[in-house]
Amino acid sequence: MFNPDQYAQSGLAAGCPAAQIENFIRAGIILQPRQLAASAAARLCDRPDGPTAIGYGGARGGGKSHWMLAQMGADDCQRVPGLNCLLLRKDGKSNTENLENLRRRLFPALKHHWNASRGILTFENGSRIIARHYQHEKEIDALLGIEYDLIGIEEATTLTQRKYSDLRTCLRTSKLNWRPRIYTTTNPGGVGHDWYHQTFILPCERGAESATRFIPARVEDNQFLNPEYKQILADCTGWQKKAWLEGDWGIASGKFFSTFRPGIHVLREFDRSRIVEWFCGMDYGFTHYTVVLLIGRDADDHLFVVDEYVARHAIPQQLVLGIKEMCQRQRLFIGQPNPRAGLCFQPADADRVRRIFAGGDLFSHRFDGSTLAAHFSTLGVRIHPANTNRVQGWAEIQTRLGDPAAGIKPTLFIHERCHHLLNCLPFLQHDLDHPADVLKTNVNEEGLGGDDAADALRYAVATRLPTIRAVKLRGF
Ligand SMILES: Nc1ncnc2c1ncn2[C@@H]1O[C@H](COP(=O)(O)OP(=O)(O)OP(=O)(O)O)[C@@H](O)[C@H]1O
Ligand SMILES: [Mg+2]
């Protein structure tokens, strides 16, 4: 039996002002303790020195979405007439459907009009919640330039930091009695895991929150969750179990190469005299980046990625020049020896790049029957087809990274000058549909991101170089 006094008491204990609890009681909304804590944090945004962003995240099913709409609709929209709120979520139709379902359950006692085709919920005082969704981040651009008093983002780690920053520029108000703010809900993992962790969770863990407040969500917070759902979460394994059942952010990022340790795998210097053979991995692109990695192998089969060449919108002639320049800066020879110079110059194996391995696109036939690989060959650089099996390639990188914390030594090292690779490899995520594969990411419109450098590394490590002896016997 609902007891309003008891509810008011638990609201006050969570830090909610009495007027806020009255708003919820008037709407017939009973929030649970953790949700009340999130609402108390939302009210802190009213203060001139209070936060401007609230994060409510962690386990799945903790009651986050229910809270966000309750806070927006039953508290914020009711106390400030004409409030303009955006409720954003990734995925097709689900946001309008989601809002449709939730508003039926949450607002039967609050007069409102729901325009299903436009996804706009309008209260009697003119405050409104506009539901928008996106499949691809660039669709969010259409929302930029519009002014919102309040932005709610569901599943915020599906956004990159760039888009989150862009959205914050839409947060403006002309109302004297309102301070603009963002509410976010999310589970750990996803492309935005790292910025979300740094923006919301780290300040909370360090007790140093100023512009943000974070409320950790646990599955036990929600008494309305059916036990079967909790069992489904409990049956998950690995990082998903930690992330979705326990709401653990520390190791729950879904990072593919979780054993990567910058202090161990990234080198400032390396002993060039150890290298017995050199080769390259290449991922070709025109609108995407072309990335070529220069790799040396020592006699113990350790691999050292010592340099990278990265270009975008470059034609093969430019790429060949770039690749040769990279090799020259490492005092290496690439390409077929010039027969006329052959008598006086035959580079030793330790001074020449033996092979460049690249993915299938360089070998597919164009309209005239030629291939890009053949074009590169005429320019003096021979390209060889790589093993393009993604799962095998990632597994090989994983094995080579070892597990330093568990005493398994790495056999793959990357020089610190390889910025592109180092900005990519450690941040790759599991593809949740194919956990043994990496989630593909494309370069964004600013040219940032993308997994081209990791693909170049994959091609190189997953392809066996024929032994020098075998090559010599075959007269290559
Ligand atoms: N205070 C509440 N009163 C009644 N039902 C609630 C309450 N809080 C949550 N629920 C219900 O519990 C279920 C799960 O809640 P919700 O969808 O908000 O969780 P979530 O944390 O957003 O989940 P996910 O992580 O999957 O997005 C929903 O059916 C929701 O309506
Ligand atoms: Mg939710």
Coordinates of C-alpha atoms and ligand atoms in Angstrom, one line a residue:
M1 CA 0.0 0.0 0.0
F2 CA 1.5 3.4 -1.1
N3 CA 2.3 5.6 1.8
P4 CA 2.9 9.3 0.7
D5 CA 4.6 10.2 4.0
Q6 CA 7.0 7.3 3.7
Y7 CA 7.7 8.2 0.0
A8 CA 8.3 11.9 1.0
Q9 CA 10.7 10.6 3.7
S10 CA 12.7 8.5 1.2
G11 CA 12.7 11.4 -1.2
L12 CA 14.2 13.7 1.4
A13 CA 16.7 11.0 2.4
A14 CA 17.9 10.9 -1.2
G15 CA 18.2 14.7 -1.3
C16 CA 15.1 15.6 -3.2
P17 CA 13.4 18.9 -2.3
A18 CA 9.8 18.4 -1.0
A19 CA 8.3 20.2 -4.0
Q20 CA 9.9 17.6 -6.3
I21 CA 8.3 14.7 -4.4
E22 CA 5.0 16.5 -4.5
N23 CA 5.4 16.7 -8.3
F24 CA 5.9 13.0 -8.5
I25 CA 3.0 12.2 -6.2
R26 CA 0.8 14.5 -8.2
A27 CA 1.7 12.5 -11.3
G28 CA 1.3 9.2 -9.5
I29 CA 4.9 8.3 -10.1
I30 CA 6.7 6.3 -7.5
L31 CA 10.4 6.3 -8.0
Q32 CA 12.7 3.8 -6.4
P33 CA 15.6 5.0 -4.1
R34 CA 18.3 5.0 -6.8
Q35 CA 16.0 6.9 -9.1
L36 CA 15.3 9.4 -6.4
A37 CA 19.0 9.9 -6.0
A38 CA 19.2 10.7 -9.7
S39 CA 16.3 13.1 -9.4
A40 CA 18.0 14.9 -6.5
A41 CA 21.1 15.3 -8.7
A42 CA 18.9 16.7 -11.4
R43 CA 17.6 19.3 -9.0
L44 CA 21.2 20.3 -8.2
C45 CA 21.3 21.7 -11.8
D46 CA 19.0 24.5 -10.7
R47 CA 21.9 26.0 -8.6
P48 CA 24.2 28.5 -10.3
D49 CA 27.2 26.5 -9.1
G50 CA 25.5 23.1 -9.6
P51 CA 26.2 20.5 -12.3
T52 CA 25.0 20.8 -15.9
A53 CA 25.1 17.1 -16.8
I54 CA 23.7 14.1 -15.0
G55 CA 24.8 10.6 -15.8
Y56 CA 22.8 7.6 -14.7
G57 CA 24.5 4.4 -15.9
G58 CA 25.6 0.9 -15.2
A59 CA 23.7 -2.3 -15.2
R60 CA 20.9 -3.1 -17.6
G61 CA 17.3 -2.9 -16.5
G62 CA 18.2 -0.7 -13.5
G63 CA 15.3 1.7 -14.2
K64 CA 17.3 4.4 -16.0
S65 CA 14.9 5.1 -18.9
H66 CA 11.9 5.1 -16.6
W67 CA 13.7 7.7 -14.4
M68 CA 14.7 10.0 -17.3
L69 CA 11.2 10.4 -18.6
A70 CA 9.7 10.7 -15.2
Q71 CA 12.2 13.4 -14.2
M72 CA 11.8 15.3 -17.5
G73 CA 8.0 15.0 -17.7
A74 CA 6.7 14.9 -14.2
D75 CA 9.1 17.3 -12.5
D76 CA 11.0 19.6 -15.0
C77 CA 8.2 20.1 -17.5
Q78 CA 5.6 20.7 -14.8
R79 CA 7.4 23.4 -12.9
V80 CA 8.7 25.4 -15.9
P81 CA 6.1 26.3 -18.5
G82 CA 7.2 26.1 -22.2
L83 CA 10.2 23.9 -21.5
N84 CA 11.7 22.5 -24.7
C85 CA 13.2 19.1 -24.1
L86 CA 14.9 16.8 -26.6
L87 CA 14.9 13.1 -25.9
L88 CA 17.5 11.4 -28.1
R89 CA 18.2 7.7 -28.7
K90 CA 20.0 5.6 -31.3
D91 CA 17.9 3.2 -33.5
G92 CA 15.1 3.4 -35.9
K93 CA 11.6 3.8 -34.7
S94 CA 12.3 2.7 -31.2
N95 CA 12.5 6.1 -29.5
T96 CA 9.0 7.1 -30.6
E97 CA 7.6 3.7 -29.7
N98 CA 9.5 3.7 -26.5
L99 CA 8.1 7.1 -25.6
E100 CA 4.6 6.0 -26.6
N101 CA 4.8 3.1 -24.2
L102 CA 6.4 4.9 -21.4
R103 CA 4.1 8.0 -21.5
R104 CA 1.1 5.7 -21.3
R105 CA 2.5 4.2 -18.1
L106 CA 4.0 7.3 -16.6
F107 CA 1.7 10.2 -17.4
P108 CA -2.0 9.0 -17.1
A109 CA -2.5 11.6 -14.4
L110 CA -0.8 14.4 -16.3
K111 CA -2.8 16.2 -19.1
H112 CA -0.8 16.0 -22.3
H113 CA -1.1 15.6 -26.0
W114 CA 0.9 13.0 -27.9
N115 CA 1.6 13.5 -31.5
A116 CA 2.8 10.1 -32.6
S117 CA 3.7 11.0 -36.2
R118 CA 5.9 13.9 -35.0
G119 CA 7.1 12.2 -31.8
I120 CA 6.1 15.2 -29.7
L121 CA 4.6 15.1 -26.3
T122 CA 3.1 18.4 -25.2
F123 CA 1.9 19.2 -21.7
E124 CA -0.9 21.6 -20.8
N125 CA 1.6 24.4 -19.8
G126 CA 3.2 24.3 -23.2
S127 CA 6.3 22.3 -22.1
R128 CA 7.1 19.5 -24.5
I129 CA 9.3 16.5 -25.0
I130 CA 10.5 16.0 -28.6
A131 CA 11.6 12.4 -29.3
R132 CA 14.3 12.0 -31.9
H133 CA 16.3 9.0 -33.0
Y134 CA 19.3 8.3 -35.2
Q135 CA 20.8 5.4 -37.0
H136 CA 24.0 7.2 -37.9
E137 CA 25.6 10.0 -36.0
K138 CA 25.5 12.4 -39.0
E139 CA 21.7 12.4 -38.7
I140 CA 22.2 14.3 -35.4
D141 CA 23.5 17.3 -37.4
A142 CA 19.9 18.0 -38.5
L143 CA 19.1 18.7 -34.8
L144 CA 22.0 21.1 -34.3
G145 CA 21.3 24.8 -34.4
I146 CA 18.0 24.3 -32.6
E147 CA 17.7 25.5 -29.0
Y148 CA 16.8 23.1 -26.2
D149 CA 16.4 23.8 -22.6
L150 CA 17.0 20.2 -21.7
I151 CA 18.5 17.3 -23.6
G152 CA 18.1 13.7 -22.5
I153 CA 20.3 11.1 -24.2
E154 CA 19.5 7.5 -23.9
E155 CA 22.3 5.0 -24.3
A156 CA 24.8 7.9 -24.4
T157 CA 27.8 5.6 -25.0
T158 CA 26.5 4.9 -28.5
L159 CA 27.7 8.5 -29.3
T160 CA 31.2 9.6 -30.0
Q161 CA 32.6 12.4 -27.8
R162 CA 32.4 14.7 -30.8
K163 CA 28.7 14.3 -31.2
Y164 CA 28.1 14.7 -27.5
S165 CA 30.0 18.0 -27.6
D166 CA 28.1 19.1 -30.7
L167 CA 24.8 18.4 -28.9
R168 CA 25.8 20.4 -25.9
T169 CA 26.0 23.5 -28.2
C170 CA 22.2 23.2 -28.6
L171 CA 21.7 23.6 -24.9
R172 CA 20.6 27.2 -24.5
T173 CA 17.7 28.9 -22.8
S174 CA 15.9 32.3 -22.8
K175 CA 14.1 31.4 -19.6
L176 CA 15.2 33.2 -16.5
N177 CA 13.9 30.4 -14.2
W178 CA 15.8 27.6 -15.9
R179 CA 19.4 26.4 -16.1
P180 CA 20.0 24.2 -19.2
R181 CA 21.2 20.7 -18.6
I182 CA 21.8 17.3 -20.1
Y183 CA 20.6 14.0 -18.6
T184 CA 22.3 10.8 -19.9
T185 CA 21.6 7.2 -19.3
T186 CA 23.7 4.3 -20.5
N187 CA 25.3 0.9 -20.0
P188 CA 29.1 0.4 -20.1
G189 CA 30.6 -0.4 -23.5
G190 CA 30.2 1.2 -26.9
V191 CA 32.1 3.7 -29.0
G192 CA 31.5 6.4 -26.3
H193 CA 32.6 4.3 -23.4
D194 CA 35.9 6.1 -22.8
W195 CA 34.7 9.7 -22.9
Y196 CA 31.7 8.8 -20.8
H197 CA 34.0 7.1 -18.3
Q198 CA 36.2 10.1 -18.1
T199 CA 33.4 12.7 -18.0
F200 CA 31.1 11.1 -15.5
I201 CA 32.6 8.1 -13.7
L202 CA 36.1 9.1 -12.9
P203 CA 35.1 12.4 -11.3
C204 CA 32.6 10.5 -9.2
E205 CA 35.1 7.8 -8.2
R206 CA 37.6 10.5 -7.2
G207 CA 35.1 12.5 -5.3
A208 CA 35.8 15.5 -7.6
E209 CA 32.5 16.1 -9.3
S210 CA 31.8 19.7 -10.4
A211 CA 30.0 20.0 -13.8
T212 CA 28.7 16.5 -13.6
R213 CA 27.0 14.1 -11.2
F214 CA 27.0 10.3 -11.8
I215 CA 24.5 7.8 -10.3
P216 CA 25.6 4.2 -10.6
A217 CA 22.8 1.9 -11.7
R218 CA 22.6 -1.7 -10.3
V219 CA 20.2 -4.4 -11.4
E220 CA 19.0 -4.9 -7.8
D221 CA 17.9 -1.2 -7.8
N222 CA 14.8 -2.2 -9.7
Q223 CA 12.2 -4.2 -7.9
F224 CA 10.0 -4.2 -11.0
L225 CA 12.4 -6.3 -13.0
N226 CA 11.3 -9.8 -13.6
P227 CA 13.6 -12.5 -12.1
E228 CA 14.0 -14.2 -15.5
Y229 CA 15.6 -11.0 -16.9
K230 CA 18.1 -10.9 -14.0
Q231 CA 18.9 -14.6 -14.8
I232 CA 19.5 -13.7 -18.5
L233 CA 22.0 -11.1 -17.3
A234 CA 23.5 -13.6 -14.9
D235 CA 24.0 -16.0 -17.7
C236 CA 26.1 -13.6 -19.7
T237 CA 29.9 -14.2 -19.6
G238 CA 33.0 -12.1 -19.5
W239 CA 32.9 -8.4 -19.8
Q240 CA 29.2 -8.4 -20.7
K241 CA 28.3 -10.0 -17.4
K242 CA 30.4 -7.5 -15.5
A243 CA 29.0 -4.6 -17.4
W244 CA 25.4 -5.5 -17.7
L245 CA 24.8 -7.3 -14.4
E246 CA 27.2 -5.5 -12.1
G247 CA 27.4 -2.2 -14.0
D248 CA 31.2 -2.4 -13.8
W249 CA 32.9 0.3 -15.8
G250 CA 36.5 -0.6 -15.0
I251 CA 37.1 -3.5 -17.2
A252 CA 33.7 -3.5 -18.9
S253 CA 34.6 -1.4 -21.9
G254 CA 34.3 -4.2 -24.4
K255 CA 37.7 -3.3 -25.6
F256 CA 39.0 -6.0 -27.8
F257 CA 42.6 -5.9 -26.9
S258 CA 42.2 -5.7 -23.2
T259 CA 45.7 -6.8 -22.5
F260 CA 47.3 -3.9 -24.3
R261 CA 49.5 -1.9 -21.9
P262 CA 51.1 1.3 -23.3
G263 CA 53.9 1.0 -20.8
I264 CA 54.9 -2.4 -22.2
H265 CA 53.8 -2.5 -25.8
V266 CA 54.8 1.0 -26.8
L267 CA 58.5 1.6 -27.4
R268 CA 60.4 4.8 -27.5
E269 CA 63.5 3.1 -28.9
F270 CA 64.3 -0.3 -30.3
D271 CA 67.5 -2.1 -31.3
R272 CA 67.5 -2.1 -35.0
S273 CA 70.4 -4.5 -35.2
R274 CA 68.1 -7.3 -33.9
I275 CA 65.9 -7.2 -37.0
V276 CA 66.5 -10.0 -39.5
E277 CA 63.7 -9.2 -41.9
W278 CA 61.3 -6.3 -42.8
F279 CA 57.8 -6.3 -44.2
C280 CA 54.8 -4.1 -44.4
G281 CA 51.1 -4.4 -43.8
M282 CA 48.9 -2.1 -46.0
D283 CA 45.2 -1.2 -45.8
Y284 CA 44.3 0.7 -48.9
G285 CA 41.7 3.4 -49.1
F286 CA 40.9 6.6 -51.0
T287 CA 38.1 8.2 -49.0
H288 CA 39.2 6.1 -46.1
Y289 CA 42.9 6.3 -45.1
T290 CA 45.6 4.2 -46.7
V291 CA 47.8 3.0 -43.8
V292 CA 51.1 1.3 -44.4
L293 CA 53.0 -0.1 -41.4
L294 CA 56.6 -1.0 -41.5
I295 CA 57.4 -4.0 -39.3
G296 CA 60.7 -5.7 -38.4
R297 CA 61.0 -9.3 -37.1
D298 CA 63.9 -10.4 -34.9
A299 CA 65.4 -13.9 -34.7
D300 CA 63.0 -14.7 -31.8
D301 CA 59.9 -13.9 -33.9
H302 CA 59.3 -10.6 -32.0
L303 CA 57.6 -8.1 -34.2
F304 CA 58.3 -4.3 -34.0
V305 CA 56.1 -1.9 -35.8
V306 CA 58.6 0.9 -36.3
D307 CA 56.9 3.4 -38.6
E308 CA 53.7 4.2 -40.4
Y309 CA 52.7 6.0 -43.5
V310 CA 49.2 7.4 -43.6
A311 CA 47.5 9.2 -46.5
R312 CA 44.0 10.1 -47.6
H313 CA 42.7 11.0 -51.1
A314 CA 46.0 9.9 -52.5
I315 CA 46.6 8.2 -55.9
P316 CA 49.0 5.2 -56.3
Q317 CA 51.9 7.4 -57.5
Q318 CA 51.7 9.5 -54.3
L319 CA 51.3 6.4 -52.1
V320 CA 54.4 4.8 -53.6
L321 CA 56.4 8.0 -53.0
G322 CA 55.2 8.0 -49.4
I323 CA 56.0 4.4 -48.8
K324 CA 59.5 4.8 -50.2
E325 CA 60.1 7.9 -48.0
M326 CA 59.0 6.0 -44.9
C327 CA 61.5 3.2 -45.8
Q328 CA 64.2 5.6 -46.5
R329 CA 63.8 7.3 -43.2
Q330 CA 64.4 3.9 -41.6
R331 CA 67.4 3.4 -44.0
L332 CA 65.7 0.6 -45.8
F333 CA 65.4 -0.3 -49.4
I334 CA 62.0 -1.2 -51.0
G335 CA 61.1 -2.3 -54.5
Q336 CA 62.7 -4.5 -57.1
P337 CA 66.5 -3.9 -57.4
N338 CA 67.3 -1.9 -60.5
P339 CA 69.0 -4.4 -62.9
R340 CA 71.3 -1.7 -64.1
A341 CA 72.4 -0.9 -60.5
G342 CA 72.3 -4.6 -59.6
L343 CA 76.1 -5.2 -60.0
C344 CA 77.0 -2.4 -57.6
F345 CA 74.0 -2.6 -55.2
Q346 CA 72.3 -5.6 -53.7
P347 CA 70.8 -4.7 -50.4
A348 CA 71.1 -7.3 -47.6
D349 CA 67.9 -8.9 -46.3
A350 CA 68.2 -6.9 -43.1
D351 CA 68.2 -3.7 -45.1
R352 CA 65.3 -4.3 -47.5
V353 CA 61.6 -4.6 -47.1
R354 CA 60.7 -8.0 -48.4
R355 CA 57.0 -7.8 -48.8
I356 CA 54.0 -5.6 -48.5
F357 CA 50.8 -7.5 -47.6
A358 CA 47.5 -5.9 -48.4
G359 CA 43.8 -6.8 -48.4
G360 CA 41.6 -8.0 -51.2
D361 CA 40.6 -4.7 -52.6
L362 CA 44.0 -4.2 -54.3
F363 CA 43.5 -7.4 -56.2
S364 CA 40.0 -7.1 -57.4
H365 CA 39.7 -6.5 -61.1
R366 CA 38.6 -3.1 -62.3
F367 CA 36.5 -2.4 -65.4
D368 CA 39.5 -2.8 -67.7
G369 CA 40.6 -6.1 -66.1
S370 CA 43.6 -4.6 -64.4
T371 CA 44.1 -4.5 -60.6
L372 CA 45.5 -1.7 -58.3
A373 CA 48.2 -4.2 -57.2
A374 CA 49.4 -4.4 -60.8
H375 CA 49.4 -0.6 -61.0
F376 CA 51.6 -0.5 -57.9
S377 CA 53.9 -3.1 -59.5
T378 CA 54.4 -0.9 -62.5
L379 CA 55.4 1.9 -60.1
G380 CA 58.1 -0.3 -58.6
V381 CA 56.3 -1.6 -55.5
R382 CA 55.0 -5.2 -55.5
I383 CA 52.0 -5.9 -53.2
H384 CA 51.2 -9.4 -52.1
P385 CA 47.8 -10.7 -51.0
A386 CA 47.3 -10.9 -47.2
N387 CA 45.4 -13.5 -45.2
T388 CA 42.2 -11.5 -44.8
N389 CA 40.5 -13.8 -42.3
R390 CA 39.4 -11.2 -39.7
V391 CA 39.0 -13.6 -36.8
Q392 CA 42.4 -15.3 -37.4
G393 CA 44.0 -11.9 -37.8
W394 CA 42.7 -10.4 -34.6
A395 CA 43.5 -13.7 -32.7
E396 CA 47.1 -13.5 -33.9
I397 CA 47.4 -9.9 -32.7
Q398 CA 45.8 -10.9 -29.4
T399 CA 48.2 -13.8 -29.0
R400 CA 51.2 -11.5 -29.8
L401 CA 50.1 -8.9 -27.3
G402 CA 50.3 -11.6 -24.6
D403 CA 49.0 -10.8 -21.2
P404 CA 51.7 -9.0 -19.2
A405 CA 49.6 -8.9 -16.0
A406 CA 49.4 -12.7 -16.1
G407 CA 53.1 -13.2 -17.0
I408 CA 52.5 -14.0 -20.7
K409 CA 55.2 -12.1 -22.5
P410 CA 54.2 -10.1 -25.6
T411 CA 55.9 -10.6 -29.0
L412 CA 54.4 -7.4 -30.6
F413 CA 55.7 -3.9 -29.9
I414 CA 54.8 -0.6 -31.5
H415 CA 57.0 2.5 -31.7
E416 CA 55.5 5.6 -30.2
R417 CA 55.8 7.4 -33.5
C418 CA 53.0 5.2 -34.9
H419 CA 50.3 7.6 -33.7
H420 CA 47.6 6.4 -36.1
L421 CA 47.9 2.8 -35.0
L422 CA 48.1 3.7 -31.3
N423 CA 45.0 5.9 -31.6
C424 CA 43.2 3.0 -33.0
L425 CA 44.3 -0.4 -31.8
P426 CA 43.7 0.0 -28.0
F427 CA 40.2 1.4 -28.5
L428 CA 38.8 -1.3 -30.8
Q429 CA 35.6 -2.8 -29.5
H430 CA 34.1 -6.3 -29.6
D431 CA 31.5 -6.7 -32.3
L432 CA 28.7 -7.8 -30.0
D433 CA 27.1 -9.9 -32.7
H434 CA 30.4 -11.7 -33.4
P435 CA 32.5 -11.5 -30.2
A436 CA 35.6 -13.0 -31.9
D437 CA 35.5 -10.1 -34.3
V438 CA 36.2 -6.4 -33.9
L439 CA 33.4 -3.9 -34.4
K440 CA 34.1 -2.1 -37.7
T441 CA 34.4 1.7 -37.3
N442 CA 34.6 4.1 -40.1
V443 CA 36.5 7.4 -40.3
N444 CA 34.2 10.3 -39.5
E445 CA 33.6 13.4 -41.6
E446 CA 36.5 15.2 -39.8
G447 CA 38.8 12.3 -40.9
L448 CA 39.1 11.0 -37.3
G449 CA 38.8 7.5 -36.2
G450 CA 38.4 4.4 -38.4
D451 CA 40.1 1.0 -38.1
D452 CA 42.4 1.2 -41.1
A453 CA 45.6 1.1 -39.1
A454 CA 44.4 -2.0 -37.2
D455 CA 43.5 -3.7 -40.5
A456 CA 47.0 -3.0 -41.8
L457 CA 48.5 -4.6 -38.7
R458 CA 46.2 -7.6 -39.1
Y459 CA 47.2 -8.2 -42.7
A460 CA 50.8 -8.1 -41.7
V461 CA 50.8 -10.4 -38.7
A462 CA 48.3 -12.9 -40.1
T463 CA 50.3 -13.6 -43.2
R464 CA 53.2 -15.9 -43.1
L465 CA 56.3 -14.6 -44.8
P466 CA 58.0 -17.3 -46.8
T467 CA 61.4 -18.1 -45.3
I468 CA 64.3 -16.2 -46.8
R469 CA 65.8 -19.6 -47.8
A470 CA 62.7 -20.7 -49.7
V471 CA 62.5 -17.4 -51.5
K472 CA 66.1 -17.7 -52.5
L473 CA 65.6 -21.2 -53.8
R474 CA 62.7 -20.0 -55.9
G475 CA 65.0 -17.3 -57.2
F476 CA 62.8 -14.3 -56.1
Ligands
LIG1 N1 9.8 3.3 -10.5 C1 9.3 2.4 -11.3 N2 8.0 2.1 -11.2 C2 7.5 1.2 -12.1 N3 8.2 0.5 -13.0 C3 9.5 0.8 -13.1 C4 10.1 1.7 -12.3 N4 11.4 1.8 -12.6 C5 11.6 0.9 -13.6 N5 10.5 0.3 -13.9 C6 10.3 -0.7 -14.9 O1 11.4 -1.6 -15.0 C7 11.7 -2.0 -16.3 C8 13.1 -1.7 -16.6 O2 13.3 -0.3 -16.5 P1 14.1 0.6 -17.5 O3 13.7 0.2 -18.9 O4 13.9 2.0 -17.1 O5 15.6 0.1 -17.3 P2 16.9 0.6 -18.0 O6 17.9 0.8 -16.9 O7 16.6 1.8 -18.8 O8 17.2 -0.6 -18.8 P3 18.3 -0.7 -20.0 O9 19.7 -0.7 -19.4 O10 18.0 -2.0 -20.7 O11 18.1 0.5 -20.9 C9 10.7 -1.2 -17.2 O12 9.6 -2.1 -17.5 C10 10.3 -0.1 -16.3 O13 9.1 0.5 -16.7
MG2 MG 16.9 2.1 -20.9

